[in-house]
Amino acid sequence: MGPRTWKFWYSGIRWRCCADRCTAPDLQPADRVVLAVLSRLLPRPRWSAFFVTPATLLRWHRELVARRWTYPHARPGRPPVDNRVRGLVLRLAAENPAWGHRRIQGELVGLGYQVVASTVWKILHQAGIDPAPRRSGPTWRQFLTAQAHTMLACDFFTVDIVLFKRVYVLFFVEIATRQVHVVGVTAHPNGAWVAQQARYLLMNLDQRVAELRFLLRDRDTKFTAAFDAVVTAAGIDVTKTPP
């Protein structure tokens, strides 16, 4: 007779074994969750007791997070712009050099073409035409390059940790040097916490604050009036990005 094959259970995990050796455990999704939780309770020096490596636990966690935040796929982007609209936008820009993308969009609406300003901006940008009303002088790239040493930007990014708990990370970026300052991590950000992190950053920058003139931020509600007051008190103007 061939080698006997049997199954046994240990801590709810099924193993397949033969007479001379055991193969890999038959882990189900629930087993992986249990092991990931137990890894948080067991001291790190005892992790060798697991039959999987820490890298495997982290890979399982990444897969669970990806599965949790996966949504039905749809065709990305907006429908393509009609060639007649594209040609009309370029014609209006050529015949009226002082018009910007918003003025052109308003004229198109008056002619019966329902198109948003961002679409007009994109058409002009792809054609190599500055969408801003000013057709001469420095471009946005030239302006940002000249002012980079005086500019600071801030935003949040998120991290999903064990058991899908989401934490928020506030960071600032110095535009000229691309230096990133990670100033705080919390699971429950609010206006008071964000304002306090801004105070800590200004204290750490010390005398370099005098070189800064602008702070770029989005319109996240976590950036409250208290946050803006802390920044402006240091002589830095707060500039919001468009909606």
Short mmCIF file of C-alpha atoms in Angstrom, two decimals, residues 29 32 60 62-71 164:
data_model
loop_
_atom_site.label_atom_id
_atom_site.label_comp_id
_atom_site.label_asym_id
_atom_site.label_seq_id
_atom_site.Cartn_x
_atom_site.Cartn_y
_atom_site.Cartn_z
CA PRO A 29 -8.55 33.52 4.97
CA ARG A 32 -4.53 34.30 8.13
CA TRP A 60 -1.26 38.95 3.82
CA ARG A 62 -1.38 44.15 2.09
CA GLU A 63 -3.65 41.73 0.25
CA LEU A 64 -6.45 42.22 2.80
CA VAL A 65 -6.17 46.01 2.57
CA ALA A 66 -6.20 45.87 -1.24
CA ARG A 67 -9.28 43.63 -1.20
CA ARG A 68 -11.07 45.94 1.24
CA TRP A 69 -10.52 49.07 -0.89
CA THR A 70 -11.11 47.52 -4.31
CA TYR A 71 -14.10 49.02 -6.12
CA PHE A 164 -7.81 47.92 8.78
#
